[in-house]
Coordinates of N, CA and C in Angstrom, one line a residue:
X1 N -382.8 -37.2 177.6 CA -382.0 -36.8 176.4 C -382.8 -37.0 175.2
X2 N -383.0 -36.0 174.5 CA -383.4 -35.8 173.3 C -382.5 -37.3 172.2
X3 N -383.7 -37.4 171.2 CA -383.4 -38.9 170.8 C -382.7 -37.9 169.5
X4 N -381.4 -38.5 168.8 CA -380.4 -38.3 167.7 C -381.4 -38.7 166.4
X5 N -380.8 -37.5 165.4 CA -381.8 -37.6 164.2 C -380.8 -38.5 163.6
X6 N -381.2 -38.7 162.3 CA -380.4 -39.6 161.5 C -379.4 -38.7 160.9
X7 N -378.3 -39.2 160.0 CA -377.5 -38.4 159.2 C -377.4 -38.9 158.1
X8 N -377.4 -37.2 157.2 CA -377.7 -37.4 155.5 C -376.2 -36.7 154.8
X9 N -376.3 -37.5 153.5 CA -375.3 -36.7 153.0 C -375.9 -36.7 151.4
X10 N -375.8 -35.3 151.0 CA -376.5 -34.5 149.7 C -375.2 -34.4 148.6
X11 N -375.1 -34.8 147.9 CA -374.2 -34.0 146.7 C -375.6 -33.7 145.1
X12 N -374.7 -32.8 144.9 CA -375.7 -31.9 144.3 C -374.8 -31.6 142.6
X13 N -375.1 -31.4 141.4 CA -374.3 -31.2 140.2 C -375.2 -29.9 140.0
X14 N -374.8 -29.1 139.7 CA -375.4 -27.5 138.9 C -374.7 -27.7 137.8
X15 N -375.1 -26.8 136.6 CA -374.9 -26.3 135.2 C -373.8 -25.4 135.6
X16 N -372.6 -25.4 134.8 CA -371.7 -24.5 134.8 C -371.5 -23.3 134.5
X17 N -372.6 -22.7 133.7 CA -373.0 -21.3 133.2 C -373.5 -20.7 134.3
X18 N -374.2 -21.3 135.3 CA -374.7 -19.9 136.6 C -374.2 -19.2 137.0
X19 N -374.2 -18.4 137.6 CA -373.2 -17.5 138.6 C -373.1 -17.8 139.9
X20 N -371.9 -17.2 140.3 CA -372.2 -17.7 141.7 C -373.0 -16.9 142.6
X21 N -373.5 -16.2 142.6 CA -375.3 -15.7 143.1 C -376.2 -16.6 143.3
X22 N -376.3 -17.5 141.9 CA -377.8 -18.3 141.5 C -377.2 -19.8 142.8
X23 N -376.2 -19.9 142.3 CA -375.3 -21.3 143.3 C -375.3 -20.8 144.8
X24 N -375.2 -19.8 145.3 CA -375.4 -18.9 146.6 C -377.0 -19.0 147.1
X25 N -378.0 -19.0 146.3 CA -379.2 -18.7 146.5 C -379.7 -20.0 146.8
X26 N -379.3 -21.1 145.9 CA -379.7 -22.6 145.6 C -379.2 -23.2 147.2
X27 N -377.8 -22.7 147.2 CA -377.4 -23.3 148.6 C -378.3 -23.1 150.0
X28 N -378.4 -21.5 150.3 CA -379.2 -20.8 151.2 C -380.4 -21.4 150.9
X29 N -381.5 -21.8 150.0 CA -382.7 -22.4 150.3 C -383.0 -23.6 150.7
X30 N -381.3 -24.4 150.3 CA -381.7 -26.2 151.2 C -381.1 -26.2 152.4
X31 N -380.2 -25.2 153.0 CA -379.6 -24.6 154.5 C -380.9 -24.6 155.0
X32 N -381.7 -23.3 154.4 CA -382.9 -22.7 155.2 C -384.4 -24.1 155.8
X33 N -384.0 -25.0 154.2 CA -384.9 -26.0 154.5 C -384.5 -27.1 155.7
X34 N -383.6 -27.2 155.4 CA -382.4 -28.5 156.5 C -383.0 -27.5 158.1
X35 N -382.7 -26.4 158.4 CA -383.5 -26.0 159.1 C -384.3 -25.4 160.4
X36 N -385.5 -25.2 159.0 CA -386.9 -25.4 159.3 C -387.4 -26.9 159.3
X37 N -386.2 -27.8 159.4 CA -387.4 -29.3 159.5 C -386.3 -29.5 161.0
X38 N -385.6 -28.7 161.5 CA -385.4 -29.2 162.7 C -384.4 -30.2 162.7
X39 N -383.0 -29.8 161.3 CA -381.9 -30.8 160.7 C -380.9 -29.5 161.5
X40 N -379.7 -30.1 161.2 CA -378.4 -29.2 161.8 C -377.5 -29.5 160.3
X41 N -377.0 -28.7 159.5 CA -375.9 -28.5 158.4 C -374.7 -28.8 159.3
X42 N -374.0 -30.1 159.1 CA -372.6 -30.6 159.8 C -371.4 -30.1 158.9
X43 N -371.5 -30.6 158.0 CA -370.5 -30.0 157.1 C -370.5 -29.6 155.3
X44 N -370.1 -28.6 155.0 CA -370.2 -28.2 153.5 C -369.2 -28.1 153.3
X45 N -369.2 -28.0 151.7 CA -368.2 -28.4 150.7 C -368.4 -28.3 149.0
X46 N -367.7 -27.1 148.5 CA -367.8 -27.0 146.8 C -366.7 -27.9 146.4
X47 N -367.1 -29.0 145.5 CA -366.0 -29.7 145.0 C -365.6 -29.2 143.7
X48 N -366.0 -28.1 143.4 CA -365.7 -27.5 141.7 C -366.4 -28.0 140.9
X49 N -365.6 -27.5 139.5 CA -366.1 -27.2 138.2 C -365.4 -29.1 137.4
X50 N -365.9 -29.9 137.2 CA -365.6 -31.3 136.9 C -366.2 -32.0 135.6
X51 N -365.4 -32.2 135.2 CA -365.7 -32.8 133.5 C -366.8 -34.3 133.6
X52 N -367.5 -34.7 133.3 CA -368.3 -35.5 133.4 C -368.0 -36.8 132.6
X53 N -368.1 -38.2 132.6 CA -367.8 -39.2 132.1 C -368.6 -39.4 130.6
X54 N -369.7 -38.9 131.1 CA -370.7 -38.8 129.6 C -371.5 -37.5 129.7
X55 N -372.0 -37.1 128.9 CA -373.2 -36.0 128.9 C -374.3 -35.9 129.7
X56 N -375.0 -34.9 130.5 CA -375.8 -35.2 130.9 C -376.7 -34.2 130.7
X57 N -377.9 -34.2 130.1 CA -378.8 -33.3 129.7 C -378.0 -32.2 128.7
X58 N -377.1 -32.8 127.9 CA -376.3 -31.8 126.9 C -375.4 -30.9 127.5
X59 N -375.0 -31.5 129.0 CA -374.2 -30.7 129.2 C -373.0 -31.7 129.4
X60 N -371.2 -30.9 129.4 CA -370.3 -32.3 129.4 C -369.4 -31.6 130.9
X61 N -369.9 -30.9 131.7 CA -368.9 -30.4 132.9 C -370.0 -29.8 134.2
X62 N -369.9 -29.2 134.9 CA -370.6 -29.5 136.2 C -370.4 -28.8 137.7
X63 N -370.8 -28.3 138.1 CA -370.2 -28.2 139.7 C -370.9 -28.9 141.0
X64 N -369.9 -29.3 141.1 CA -370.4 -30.2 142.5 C -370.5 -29.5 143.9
X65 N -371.5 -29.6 144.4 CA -371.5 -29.2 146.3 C -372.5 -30.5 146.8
X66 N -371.7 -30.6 148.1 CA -371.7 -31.5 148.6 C -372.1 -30.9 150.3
X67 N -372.8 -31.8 151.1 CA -373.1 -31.0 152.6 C -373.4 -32.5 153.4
X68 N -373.2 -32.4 154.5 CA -373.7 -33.2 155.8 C -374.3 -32.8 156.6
X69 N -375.9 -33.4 156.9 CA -376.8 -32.6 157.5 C -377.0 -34.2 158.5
X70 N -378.0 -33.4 159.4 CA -378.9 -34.2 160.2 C -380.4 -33.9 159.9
X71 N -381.1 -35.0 160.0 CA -382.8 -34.7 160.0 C -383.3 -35.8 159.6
X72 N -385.1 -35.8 158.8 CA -385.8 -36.5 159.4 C -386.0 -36.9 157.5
X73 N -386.9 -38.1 157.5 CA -387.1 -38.5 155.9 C -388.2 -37.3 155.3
X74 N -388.9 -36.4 156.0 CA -389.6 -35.6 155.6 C -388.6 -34.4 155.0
X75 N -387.7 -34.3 155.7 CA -386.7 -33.1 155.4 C -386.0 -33.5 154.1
X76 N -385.8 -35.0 153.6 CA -384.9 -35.3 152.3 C -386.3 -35.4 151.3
X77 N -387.5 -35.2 151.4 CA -388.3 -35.6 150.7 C -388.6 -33.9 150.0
X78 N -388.3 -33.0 151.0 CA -388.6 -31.5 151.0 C -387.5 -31.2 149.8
X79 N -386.2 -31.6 150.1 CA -384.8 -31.2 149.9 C -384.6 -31.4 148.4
X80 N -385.4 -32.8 148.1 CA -384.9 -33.7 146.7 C -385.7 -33.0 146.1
X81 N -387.4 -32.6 146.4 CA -388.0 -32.1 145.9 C -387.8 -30.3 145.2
X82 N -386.8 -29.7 146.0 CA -386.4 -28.1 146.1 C -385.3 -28.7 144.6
X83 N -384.5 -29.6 145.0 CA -383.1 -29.8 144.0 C -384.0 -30.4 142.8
X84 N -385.1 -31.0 142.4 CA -385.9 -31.6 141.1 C -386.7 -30.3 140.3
X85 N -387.2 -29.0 141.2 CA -387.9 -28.0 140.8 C -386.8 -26.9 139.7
X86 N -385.4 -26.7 140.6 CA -384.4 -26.0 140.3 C -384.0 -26.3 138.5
X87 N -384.3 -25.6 138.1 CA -383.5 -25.8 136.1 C -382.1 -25.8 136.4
X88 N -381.0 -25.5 137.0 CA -379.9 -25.4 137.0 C -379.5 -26.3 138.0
X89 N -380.3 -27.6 138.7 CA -379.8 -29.0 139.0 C -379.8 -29.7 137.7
X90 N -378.7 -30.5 137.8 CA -378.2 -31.6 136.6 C -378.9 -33.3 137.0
X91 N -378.2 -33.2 138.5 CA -378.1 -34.2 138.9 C -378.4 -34.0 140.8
X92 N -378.9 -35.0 141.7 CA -378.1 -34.6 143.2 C -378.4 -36.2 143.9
X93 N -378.5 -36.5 144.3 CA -378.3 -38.2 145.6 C -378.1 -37.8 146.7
X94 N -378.5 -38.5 147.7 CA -378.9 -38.1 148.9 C -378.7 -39.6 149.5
X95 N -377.2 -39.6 150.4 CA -377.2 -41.4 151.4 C -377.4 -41.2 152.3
X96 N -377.8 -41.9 152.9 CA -378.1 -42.2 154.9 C -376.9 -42.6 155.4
X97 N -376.0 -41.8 156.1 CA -375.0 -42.4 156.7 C -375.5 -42.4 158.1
X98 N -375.8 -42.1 159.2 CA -376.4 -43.1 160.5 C -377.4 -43.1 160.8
X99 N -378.3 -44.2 161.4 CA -379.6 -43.9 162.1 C -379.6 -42.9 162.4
X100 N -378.7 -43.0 163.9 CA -378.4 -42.1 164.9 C -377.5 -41.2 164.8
X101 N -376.8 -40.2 164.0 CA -375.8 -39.5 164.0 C -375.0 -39.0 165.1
X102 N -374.2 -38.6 165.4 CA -372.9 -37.9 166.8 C -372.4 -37.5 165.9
X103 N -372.8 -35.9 166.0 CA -371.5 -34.8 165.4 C -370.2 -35.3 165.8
X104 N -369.9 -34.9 166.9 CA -368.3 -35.4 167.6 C -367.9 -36.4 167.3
X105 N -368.2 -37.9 166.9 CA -368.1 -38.7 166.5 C -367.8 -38.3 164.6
X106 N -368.3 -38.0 164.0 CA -368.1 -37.1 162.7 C -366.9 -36.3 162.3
X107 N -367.2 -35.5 163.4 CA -366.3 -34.2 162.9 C -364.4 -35.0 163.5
X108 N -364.6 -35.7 164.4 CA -363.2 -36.4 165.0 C -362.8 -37.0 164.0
X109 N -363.5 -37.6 163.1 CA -363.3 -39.0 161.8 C -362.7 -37.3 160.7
X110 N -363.5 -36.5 160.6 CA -362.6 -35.8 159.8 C -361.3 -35.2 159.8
X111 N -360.8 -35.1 161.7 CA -359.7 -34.5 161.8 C -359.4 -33.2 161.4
X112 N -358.7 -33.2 160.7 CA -358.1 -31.2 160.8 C -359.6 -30.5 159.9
X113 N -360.9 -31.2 159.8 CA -361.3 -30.2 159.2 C -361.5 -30.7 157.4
X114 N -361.0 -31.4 157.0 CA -361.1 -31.6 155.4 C -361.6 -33.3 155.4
X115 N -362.6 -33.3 154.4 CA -363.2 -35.3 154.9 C -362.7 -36.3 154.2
X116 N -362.1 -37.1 154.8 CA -361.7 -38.4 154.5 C -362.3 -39.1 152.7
X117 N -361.5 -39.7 152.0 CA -362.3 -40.1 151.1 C -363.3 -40.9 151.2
X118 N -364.1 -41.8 150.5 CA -364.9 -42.8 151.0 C -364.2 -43.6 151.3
X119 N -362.7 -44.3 150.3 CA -362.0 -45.6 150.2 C -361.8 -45.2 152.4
X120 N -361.0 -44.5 152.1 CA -360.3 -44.2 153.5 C -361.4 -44.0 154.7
X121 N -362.7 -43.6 154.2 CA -363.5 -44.0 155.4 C -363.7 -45.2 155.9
X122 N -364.1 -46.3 154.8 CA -364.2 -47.6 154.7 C -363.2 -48.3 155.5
X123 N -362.1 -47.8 155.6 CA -361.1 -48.4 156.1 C -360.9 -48.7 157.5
X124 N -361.3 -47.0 158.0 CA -361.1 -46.5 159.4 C -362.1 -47.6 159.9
X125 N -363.5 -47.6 159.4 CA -364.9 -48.0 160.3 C -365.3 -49.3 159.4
X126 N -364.9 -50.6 160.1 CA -365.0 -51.7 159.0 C -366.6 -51.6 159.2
X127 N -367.0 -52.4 158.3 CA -368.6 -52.8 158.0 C -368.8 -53.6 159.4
X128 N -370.0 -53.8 159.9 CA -370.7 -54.0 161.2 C -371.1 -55.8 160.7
X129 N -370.5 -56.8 161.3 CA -370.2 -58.2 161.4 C -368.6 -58.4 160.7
X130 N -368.2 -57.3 160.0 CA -367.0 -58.3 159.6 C -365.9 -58.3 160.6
X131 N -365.5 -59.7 160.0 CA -364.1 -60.1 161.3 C -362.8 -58.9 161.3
X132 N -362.5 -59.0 162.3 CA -361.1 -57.8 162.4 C -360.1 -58.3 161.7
X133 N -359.2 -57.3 161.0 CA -357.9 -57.7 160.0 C -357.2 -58.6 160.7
X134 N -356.7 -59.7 159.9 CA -355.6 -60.4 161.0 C -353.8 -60.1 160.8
X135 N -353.7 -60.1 162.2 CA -352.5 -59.3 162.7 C -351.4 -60.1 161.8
X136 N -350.2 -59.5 161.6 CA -349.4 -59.7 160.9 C -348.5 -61.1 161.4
X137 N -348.3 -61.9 161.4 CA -347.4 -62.9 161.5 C -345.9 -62.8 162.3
X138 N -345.6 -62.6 163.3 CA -344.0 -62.1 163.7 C -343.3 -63.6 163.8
X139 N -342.1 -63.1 162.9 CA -341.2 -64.2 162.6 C -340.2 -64.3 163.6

């Protein structure tokens, strides 16, 4: 059996002024990169057009996309590098959610299709040593 890549998750801020062409194009080249390095695109997601807490590079709003891929630290080094070249990235971060990723394992946690918040992730999948909730008291 082929050994499981790790699992990444990308959110990305663009300038609000692009079109959605330039945001189309931006997408399709970190798809195309995820890949060519031998990643699988698990799940995508435009979170919209979002007001920002402070300014960032003079700008005060934003569009967020967001994806879940699989692959290797050479693939997020390609990726971060494609998203730092781009004038119309603001902002992007890029976390490790497993060593070993399992789609089906993934895609089950999201259920019908739309993904869990983080709070609500947290909940489902406690952190790895901590003790289990304790059961309620029956009077």
């Amino acid at each position: 059996m082929a050994k499981k890549l790790a699992g990444y998750e990308t959110t990305f801020i663009t300038r609000v002024d692009q079109t959605e062409e330039q945001l189309k194009t931006l997408k399709d080249r970190l798809f195309a990169i995820v890949k060519d390095y031998k990643g699988e695109i698990i799940h995508q997601e435009d979170w919209g057009k979002r007001k920002f807490a402070y300014p960032i590079q003079k700008e005060v709003r934003g569009q967020y996309t967001h994806f879940v891929y699989t692959g290797t630290s050479d693939l997020i080094a390609e990726l971060e590098r494609n998203l730092r070249l781009n004038e119309q990235t603001l902002r992007f971060m890029t976390i490790i959610l497993m060593k070993e990723f399992d789609k089906e394992v993934y895609m089950k946690e999201l259920g019908t299709g739309t993904p869990l918040k983080r709070e609500e992730r947290l909940e489902v999948t406690p952190a790895p040593g901590s003790a289990p909730a304790p059961a309620a008291a029956a009077n």
